[in-house]
């Protein structure tokens, strides 16, 4: 199940191209990594966001490929969008990856993480204000929950034929279940989002002390009851949105999050709740379908989540799991939510709380995090 892509700029149509006479020279200066010329052209009025029309490549993309860190930094400071896409769906980070410039990859990742953290912070503030105005929660998943879903062989589809969950995920869910259950098989485990029940079956096979499942969709809940999940020893089903039913549950030793039709801000809100229901030393993980169709965006999203969880006193790592999804898997599915990558980065976050912070310290820490980001490799 995929999370929302970050907003991105795409190449302009030829009719929309600004005839700024300084733009093409800026593109050539970026290709050469000539910082002096770049600054002169920007001062003369060249557009830092310029993209040529044929292939849609931007000045930042060419600077990233040139190997000049200073050129990239200059363009970013001038407002060049880090997430602009060329006509092949590639961004500046991918140009740097292809050219093998790890130092530029780091600069772009750090800039992108800070930008996305700030954007997310402002978006959550806006949502909070809207909730106060309208009262109650704004349910972004209401449309999905109000529509039928159907089980078709090795997949669960919604009414639009989008994949809610599919059998190809099984190797990933087996790996997640091993992380959640550990070696002693005596853990209280929570799974948020049943779907096809793949990870829940894996948890049952490995064994645990208790197994709580939150599921919001009525069709899925009905299937769970038909299959006897409510009668399995140690299993407890909480039917409803996690936002509505999680109060009073826990504490748990392991938590897994894999919802559908929710926004990234919903995931952030869930993360804020996890320390309240996870025991110290407990493990949190989630299905890592963040930005699945762009390797650089995926890396930025992973870095952003890592920073967010570290703020909440988790130690975070991403473990590599090999995965190979045959193209035929997607027959009958409207949109792919995994795009040809052979490696899956499985998140493992272990909760090690320190002495409780004061509310003022915690609040100031939230804002401070917007100004700092970890260096990371994609």
Coordinates of C-alpha atoms in Angstrom, one line a residue:
X1 CA 0.0 0.0 0.0
X2 CA 1.5 3.2 -1.1
X3 CA 1.7 6.6 0.7
X4 CA 1.2 9.9 -1.1
X5 CA 3.9 11.2 -3.4
X6 CA 5.4 14.5 -2.5
X7 CA 4.3 17.4 -4.7
X8 CA 6.5 17.7 -7.7
X9 CA 6.9 20.1 -10.6
X10 CA 6.8 18.7 -14.1
X11 CA 8.2 19.9 -17.4
X12 CA 6.3 22.8 -19.0
X13 CA 4.5 22.6 -22.3
X14 CA 6.3 24.4 -25.1
X15 CA 3.5 27.0 -25.3
X16 CA 4.0 27.8 -21.6
X17 CA 7.8 28.3 -21.8
X18 CA 8.9 31.7 -20.7
X19 CA 11.0 33.4 -23.4
X20 CA 13.4 34.7 -20.8
X21 CA 16.6 35.3 -22.8
X22 CA 18.8 34.3 -19.8
X23 CA 17.3 30.9 -19.2
X24 CA 19.1 28.9 -21.9
X25 CA 22.5 30.4 -20.9
X26 CA 21.7 29.4 -17.3
X27 CA 21.0 25.8 -18.5
X28 CA 24.4 25.7 -20.2
X29 CA 26.1 27.2 -17.1
X30 CA 24.5 24.6 -15.0
X31 CA 25.7 21.8 -17.3
X32 CA 29.2 23.1 -16.9
X33 CA 28.8 23.6 -13.1
X34 CA 30.0 27.2 -13.6
X35 CA 28.9 28.9 -10.3
X36 CA 30.1 32.4 -11.3
X37 CA 28.0 32.4 -14.5
X38 CA 25.0 30.8 -12.7
X39 CA 25.1 33.7 -10.1
X40 CA 25.5 36.4 -12.8
X41 CA 22.5 35.0 -14.8
X42 CA 20.3 34.6 -11.7
X43 CA 21.1 38.2 -10.8
X44 CA 20.2 39.2 -14.4
X45 CA 16.8 37.6 -14.0
X46 CA 17.2 34.0 -15.1
X47 CA 14.6 31.6 -13.7
X48 CA 16.1 29.1 -11.2
X49 CA 13.1 26.8 -12.0
X50 CA 13.7 26.8 -15.7
X51 CA 13.2 23.5 -17.6
X52 CA 13.9 23.1 -21.3
X53 CA 10.9 21.8 -23.3
X54 CA 12.2 18.9 -25.3
X55 CA 13.2 16.5 -22.5
X56 CA 12.1 18.7 -19.6
X57 CA 15.5 18.7 -17.9
X58 CA 15.9 21.6 -15.4
X59 CA 18.9 23.7 -14.5
X60 CA 19.1 21.9 -11.1
X61 CA 19.2 18.5 -12.8
X62 CA 22.1 19.5 -15.0
X63 CA 23.9 21.1 -12.0
X64 CA 23.4 17.8 -10.1
X65 CA 24.9 15.9 -13.0
X66 CA 27.8 18.3 -13.3
X67 CA 29.2 17.4 -9.9
X68 CA 29.4 21.0 -8.6
X69 CA 28.0 21.1 -5.1
X70 CA 28.2 24.8 -5.0
X71 CA 26.2 25.1 -8.2
X72 CA 23.5 22.9 -6.7
X73 CA 23.4 24.9 -3.5
X74 CA 23.3 28.2 -5.3
X75 CA 20.3 27.1 -7.4
X76 CA 18.5 25.6 -4.4
X77 CA 18.9 28.9 -2.5
X78 CA 17.5 30.7 -5.5
X79 CA 14.3 28.6 -5.4
X80 CA 15.0 25.8 -7.8
X81 CA 12.5 23.0 -7.0
X82 CA 14.3 19.8 -5.8
X83 CA 11.3 17.7 -6.9
X84 CA 10.9 18.9 -10.5
X85 CA 10.4 16.0 -13.0
X86 CA 11.7 15.8 -16.5
X87 CA 9.5 14.2 -19.2
X88 CA 10.8 10.7 -18.2
X89 CA 9.7 11.2 -14.6
X90 CA 13.2 11.7 -13.3
X91 CA 14.3 14.3 -10.7
X92 CA 17.6 16.1 -9.9
X93 CA 18.4 13.5 -7.3
X94 CA 18.3 10.7 -9.9
X95 CA 20.6 12.8 -12.2
X96 CA 23.1 12.9 -9.3
X97 CA 22.7 9.1 -8.7
X98 CA 23.3 8.3 -12.3
X99 CA 26.4 10.5 -12.3
X100 CA 27.7 8.9 -9.0
X101 CA 27.9 12.2 -7.1
X102 CA 27.1 11.1 -3.5
X103 CA 28.0 14.5 -2.1
X104 CA 25.3 16.1 -4.2
X105 CA 22.9 13.4 -3.4
X106 CA 23.4 14.2 0.3
X107 CA 22.9 18.0 -0.3
X108 CA 19.6 17.3 -2.2
X109 CA 18.3 14.8 0.4
X110 CA 19.0 17.2 3.3
X111 CA 17.4 20.1 1.5
X112 CA 14.4 18.0 0.5
X113 CA 13.9 16.5 4.0
X114 CA 13.9 20.0 5.6
X115 CA 11.5 21.3 2.9
X116 CA 9.1 18.3 3.4
X117 CA 9.3 18.5 7.2
X118 CA 8.4 22.2 7.0
X119 CA 5.6 21.5 4.5
X120 CA 4.3 18.7 6.7
X121 CA 4.4 20.9 9.8
X122 CA 2.4 23.6 8.1
X123 CA -0.1 21.1 6.7
X124 CA -0.7 19.6 10.1
X125 CA -1.2 23.1 11.6
X126 CA -3.7 23.8 8.8
X127 CA -5.6 20.5 9.4
X128 CA -5.7 21.2 13.1
X129 CA -7.2 24.6 12.5
X130 CA -9.8 23.1 10.1
X131 CA -10.7 20.5 12.7
X132 CA -11.3 23.1 15.3
X133 CA -13.5 25.1 12.9
X134 CA -15.6 22.2 11.7
X135 CA -15.4 20.1 14.8
X136 CA -14.2 16.5 15.1
X137 CA -11.8 14.6 12.8
X138 CA -11.5 15.2 9.0
X139 CA -11.8 11.7 7.7
X140 CA -9.7 11.4 4.5
X141 CA -10.5 7.7 4.2
X142 CA -14.3 8.1 4.4
X143 CA -14.7 7.6 0.6
X144 CA -12.8 4.3 0.7
X145 CA -14.6 3.0 3.7
X146 CA -18.0 3.8 2.1
X147 CA -17.2 1.8 -1.0
X148 CA -17.1 -2.0 -1.6
X149 CA -13.9 -3.9 -1.8
X150 CA -13.6 -7.4 -3.3
X151 CA -11.2 -10.3 -2.9
X152 CA -10.1 -11.7 -6.3
X153 CA -7.7 -14.6 -5.9
X154 CA -4.3 -13.2 -4.9
X155 CA -5.5 -9.6 -4.5
X156 CA -7.8 -7.3 -2.7
X157 CA -9.2 -4.5 -4.9
X158 CA -11.3 -1.4 -4.3
X159 CA -14.1 -0.3 -6.6
X160 CA -11.6 1.6 -8.8
X161 CA -9.6 -1.6 -9.3
X162 CA -6.7 -0.2 -7.3
X163 CA -4.8 -2.8 -5.2
X164 CA -5.6 -2.6 -1.5
X165 CA -3.3 -5.5 -0.8
X166 CA -1.8 -8.2 -3.0
X167 CA -0.1 -11.6 -2.5
X168 CA 3.2 -10.4 -3.9
X169 CA 3.7 -8.7 -0.5
X170 CA 3.9 -12.0 1.4
X171 CA 7.8 -12.2 1.5
X172 CA 7.8 -8.7 2.9
X173 CA 5.1 -9.5 5.5
X174 CA 7.0 -12.6 6.6
X175 CA 10.1 -10.4 7.2
X176 CA 8.0 -7.8 9.1
X177 CA 6.4 -10.6 11.2
X178 CA 9.8 -11.9 12.3
X179 CA 10.8 -8.5 13.4
X180 CA 7.5 -8.0 15.3
X181 CA 7.5 -11.5 17.0
X182 CA 11.2 -11.7 17.8
X183 CA 12.6 -15.0 19.1
X184 CA 10.7 -15.4 22.4
X185 CA 7.2 -15.5 20.8
X186 CA 5.8 -14.0 23.9
X187 CA 4.9 -10.5 22.7
X188 CA 1.7 -8.4 22.7
X189 CA 1.4 -7.5 19.0
X190 CA -0.8 -4.8 17.3
X191 CA -1.5 -4.7 13.6
X192 CA -3.3 -1.7 12.1
X193 CA -4.9 -2.7 8.8
X194 CA -5.9 -6.3 8.1
X195 CA -6.5 -6.3 4.3
X196 CA -5.8 -9.9 3.2
X197 CA -4.5 -10.8 6.6
X198 CA -1.1 -11.8 5.2
X199 CA 1.0 -10.4 8.1
X200 CA -1.6 -11.6 10.6
X201 CA -1.3 -15.1 9.3
X202 CA 2.5 -14.9 9.6
X203 CA 2.2 -13.6 13.2
X204 CA 0.0 -16.5 14.1
X205 CA 2.5 -19.0 12.6
X206 CA 5.4 -17.5 14.5
X207 CA 3.4 -17.2 17.7
X208 CA 2.8 -14.4 20.2
X209 CA 1.2 -13.8 23.6
X210 CA -1.7 -11.6 22.2
X211 CA -2.6 -10.4 18.8
X212 CA -4.8 -7.3 18.3
X213 CA -6.0 -6.3 14.9
X214 CA -7.6 -2.9 14.0
X215 CA -9.6 -3.0 10.7
X216 CA -11.9 -0.2 9.5
X217 CA -13.5 -1.5 6.3
X218 CA -16.8 -3.3 6.8
X219 CA -16.2 -5.8 3.9
X220 CA -12.8 -6.7 5.2
X221 CA -14.2 -7.0 8.8
X222 CA -17.0 -9.3 7.5
X223 CA -14.4 -11.5 5.7
X224 CA -12.4 -11.7 9.0
X225 CA -15.4 -13.0 10.8
X226 CA -16.2 -15.5 8.0
X227 CA -12.7 -16.8 8.2
X228 CA -12.9 -17.2 12.0
X229 CA -10.4 -14.6 13.1
X230 CA -12.5 -13.6 16.0
X231 CA -12.3 -17.2 17.3
X232 CA -8.5 -17.6 17.2
X233 CA -6.9 -17.9 20.6
X234 CA -5.3 -14.6 21.7
X235 CA -6.8 -12.6 18.9
X236 CA -8.8 -9.5 19.5
X237 CA -10.4 -7.5 16.7
X238 CA -11.1 -3.8 17.0
X239 CA -13.5 -2.8 14.2
X240 CA -13.2 0.9 13.2
X241 CA -10.8 3.6 12.2
X242 CA -7.7 3.5 14.4
X243 CA -8.3 7.1 15.3
X244 CA -11.6 6.0 16.9
X245 CA -10.8 2.7 18.5
X246 CA -7.1 2.8 19.6
X247 CA -7.9 4.6 22.9
X248 CA -7.8 2.0 25.7
X249 CA -5.7 -0.5 23.7
X250 CA -2.3 -1.6 24.8
X251 CA 0.4 -1.5 25.9
X252 CA 2.1 -3.6 23.2
X253 CA 5.5 -5.0 22.6
X254 CA 5.3 -4.7 18.8
X255 CA 3.2 -2.5 16.5
X256 CA 2.7 -2.6 12.7
X257 CA 1.0 0.0 10.6
X258 CA -0.4 -0.7 7.1
X259 CA -3.5 1.3 6.3
X260 CA -5.1 2.2 3.0
X261 CA -6.4 5.5 1.6
X262 CA -4.8 7.5 4.3
X263 CA -2.6 10.6 3.9
X264 CA 1.0 10.9 5.1
X265 CA -0.3 13.3 7.8
X266 CA -2.4 10.4 9.2
X267 CA 0.7 8.3 9.5
X268 CA 2.4 11.2 11.4
X269 CA -0.5 11.4 13.8
X270 CA -0.2 7.7 14.4
X271 CA 3.5 8.1 15.1
X272 CA 2.7 10.6 17.8
X273 CA 0.5 8.0 19.5
X274 CA 2.8 5.1 19.3
X275 CA 4.9 6.0 22.4
X276 CA 1.7 6.1 24.4
X277 CA 0.9 2.4 23.6
X278 CA 4.3 0.8 23.0
X279 CA 6.4 -0.5 25.9
X280 CA 10.0 0.7 26.3
X281 CA 12.2 -1.5 24.2
X282 CA 9.2 -2.3 21.9
X283 CA 9.4 -2.4 18.1
X284 CA 7.4 -0.4 15.6
X285 CA 7.3 -1.0 11.9
X286 CA 5.2 -0.1 8.9
X287 CA 4.7 -1.1 5.3
X288 CA 7.2 1.0 3.5
X289 CA 5.4 2.0 0.3
X290 CA 6.4 5.6 0.7
X291 CA 6.7 7.3 -2.8
X292 CA 7.0 3.9 -4.5
X293 CA 7.6 5.1 -8.1
X294 CA 10.7 7.3 -7.6
X295 CA 13.8 6.0 -5.9
X296 CA 15.0 9.5 -4.8
X297 CA 11.6 10.6 -3.5
X298 CA 11.5 7.2 -1.6
X299 CA 14.9 8.0 0.0
X300 CA 13.8 11.4 1.0
X301 CA 10.6 10.0 2.6
X302 CA 12.5 7.4 4.5
X303 CA 14.9 10.0 5.8
X304 CA 12.0 12.2 6.9
X305 CA 10.3 9.3 8.7
X306 CA 13.6 8.4 10.4
X307 CA 14.0 12.0 11.7
X308 CA 10.4 12.1 12.9
X309 CA 10.7 8.8 14.8
X310 CA 14.1 9.8 16.3
X311 CA 12.4 12.9 17.7
X312 CA 10.0 10.5 19.4
X313 CA 13.0 8.6 21.0
X314 CA 13.2 5.7 18.6
X315 CA 16.3 4.1 17.2
X316 CA 15.6 3.5 13.5
X317 CA 17.2 1.4 10.9
X318 CA 16.1 0.2 7.4
X319 CA 16.9 -3.4 6.6
X320 CA 17.1 -4.6 3.0
X321 CA 14.8 -7.3 1.8
X322 CA 15.1 -8.6 -1.7
X323 CA 11.8 -8.6 -3.7
X324 CA 11.0 -9.3 -7.3
X325 CA 7.5 -8.5 -8.6
X326 CA 6.5 -10.0 -12.0
X327 CA 4.8 -7.6 -14.3
X328 CA 2.0 -10.0 -14.8
X329 CA 1.2 -9.5 -11.1
X330 CA -0.5 -6.2 -12.0
X331 CA -2.9 -7.6 -14.6
X332 CA -6.4 -6.4 -13.7
X333 CA -5.0 -3.7 -11.3
X334 CA -5.5 -0.1 -12.4
X335 CA -2.4 1.4 -10.8
X336 CA 0.9 -0.2 -9.7
X337 CA 2.0 0.6 -6.1
X338 CA 5.4 -0.9 -6.5
X339 CA 7.7 0.1 -9.4
X340 CA 10.3 -2.5 -10.4
X341 CA 12.6 -2.0 -7.4
X342 CA 14.4 -5.2 -6.4
X343 CA 15.0 -4.0 -2.8
X344 CA 12.6 -3.2 -0.1
X345 CA 13.7 -1.1 2.9
X346 CA 12.1 -2.6 6.0
X347 CA 11.8 0.0 8.8
X348 CA 12.6 -1.2 12.3
X349 CA 12.1 1.4 15.1
X350 CA 12.9 0.4 18.7
X351 CA 11.5 2.7 21.4
X352 CA 14.1 3.7 24.0
X353 CA 12.5 6.6 26.0
X354 CA 14.7 8.8 28.1
X355 CA 13.5 10.8 31.0
X356 CA 10.2 12.5 30.2
X357 CA 10.7 15.9 28.6
X358 CA 8.8 19.0 29.7
X359 CA 6.0 20.1 27.4
X360 CA 8.0 23.3 26.6
X361 CA 11.1 21.3 25.6
X362 CA 9.1 18.9 23.5
X363 CA 7.4 21.8 21.7
X364 CA 10.6 23.6 21.0
X365 CA 12.1 20.4 19.8
X366 CA 9.4 20.0 17.1
X367 CA 10.3 23.4 15.6
X368 CA 14.0 22.8 15.9
X369 CA 13.7 19.6 14.0
X370 CA 12.5 21.6 11.0
X371 CA 15.9 23.2 10.7
X372 CA 17.9 20.1 10.8
X373 CA 18.0 16.9 8.8
X374 CA 20.2 13.8 8.8
X375 CA 22.7 13.2 6.1
X376 CA 21.7 10.1 4.1
X377 CA 22.4 8.0 1.1
X378 CA 19.9 7.0 -1.5

